[in-house]
Short mmCIF file of C-alpha atoms in Angstrom, two decimals:
data_model
loop_
_atom_site.label_atom_id
_atom_site.label_comp_id
_atom_site.label_asym_id
_atom_site.label_seq_id
_atom_site.Cartn_x
_atom_site.Cartn_y
_atom_site.Cartn_z
CA MET A 1 -15.39 40.70 -29.93
CA ALA A 2 -17.39 43.13 -27.81
CA LYS A 3 -16.26 46.70 -27.63
CA LEU A 4 -15.58 47.94 -24.12
CA SER A 5 -15.86 51.54 -22.96
CA LYS A 6 -12.83 53.36 -21.70
CA GLU A 7 -14.06 53.16 -18.07
CA THR A 8 -14.56 49.38 -18.38
CA LYS A 9 -11.03 48.95 -19.78
CA GLN A 10 -9.58 51.05 -16.87
CA ARG A 11 -11.52 48.92 -14.31
CA LEU A 12 -10.28 45.71 -15.86
CA GLN A 13 -6.71 46.95 -15.98
CA GLN A 14 -6.91 47.99 -12.32
CA LEU A 15 -8.34 44.56 -11.36
CA PHE A 16 -5.47 42.78 -13.23
CA GLN A 17 -2.88 44.99 -11.54
CA CYS A 18 -4.37 44.22 -8.11
CA SER A 19 -4.57 40.51 -8.83
CA GLN A 20 -0.88 40.51 -10.07
CA PHE A 21 0.23 42.27 -6.82
CA VAL A 22 -1.66 39.80 -4.61
CA ILE A 23 -0.23 36.78 -6.44
CA ARG A 24 3.32 38.10 -6.44
CA TRP A 25 3.38 39.12 -2.72
CA GLY A 26 1.07 36.41 -1.40
CA PHE A 27 2.36 33.18 -2.99
CA ILE A 28 5.42 32.48 -0.73
CA PRO A 29 3.71 33.45 2.57
CA THR A 30 0.80 31.16 1.57
CA VAL A 31 3.11 28.26 0.76
CA LEU A 32 5.00 28.74 4.10
CA TYR A 33 1.73 28.93 6.02
CA LEU A 34 0.33 25.75 4.51
CA GLY A 35 3.62 23.99 5.16
CA PHE A 36 3.65 24.88 8.78
CA LYS A 37 -0.02 24.09 9.16
CA ARG A 38 0.36 20.61 7.62
CA GLY A 39 3.57 19.85 9.53
CA ALA A 40 6.44 17.55 8.51
CA ASP A 41 6.26 14.35 6.74
CA PRO A 42 6.82 11.19 8.87
CA GLY A 43 10.54 10.87 9.61
CA MET A 44 11.39 14.39 8.82
CA PRO A 45 12.14 17.20 11.38
CA GLU A 46 9.48 19.67 12.24
CA PRO A 47 9.74 22.94 10.22
CA THR A 48 10.86 25.90 12.23
CA LEU A 49 11.45 29.62 11.25
CA LEU A 50 14.96 29.33 12.55
CA ARG A 51 15.74 26.61 9.97
CA TYR A 52 14.40 28.85 7.18
CA LYS A 53 16.33 31.84 8.46
CA TYR A 54 19.55 29.80 8.42
CA PHE A 55 18.84 28.70 4.86
CA ILE A 56 18.18 32.20 3.62
CA LEU A 57 21.23 33.76 5.39
CA PHE A 58 23.88 31.14 4.84
CA LYS A 59 22.93 29.47 1.52
CA ARG A 60 22.93 32.87 -0.22
CA PHE A 61 26.28 33.54 1.34
CA ASP A 62 27.66 30.22 0.15
CA ALA A 63 26.38 30.84 -3.38
CA HIS A 64 28.08 34.28 -3.47
CA MET A 65 31.30 32.82 -2.15
CA PHE A 66 31.23 30.14 -4.82
CA LEU A 67 30.83 32.77 -7.51
CA LEU A 68 33.74 34.79 -6.19
CA LYS A 69 36.21 31.83 -6.51
#
């Protein structure tokens, strides 16, 4: 295996950290964008932000209420 200089190791580490950040914070927005761009399958309702907002707000609440029982 080739030996890397300290500077090269630092640059690679910074590159991996930046890549990790982009993947973590960009995955879900990319999936949502592609879903809205493609549209709904035949026979399904069109996706709207309101529908996702409802799911995020109320489904989490339902899950918490279930755990409290």
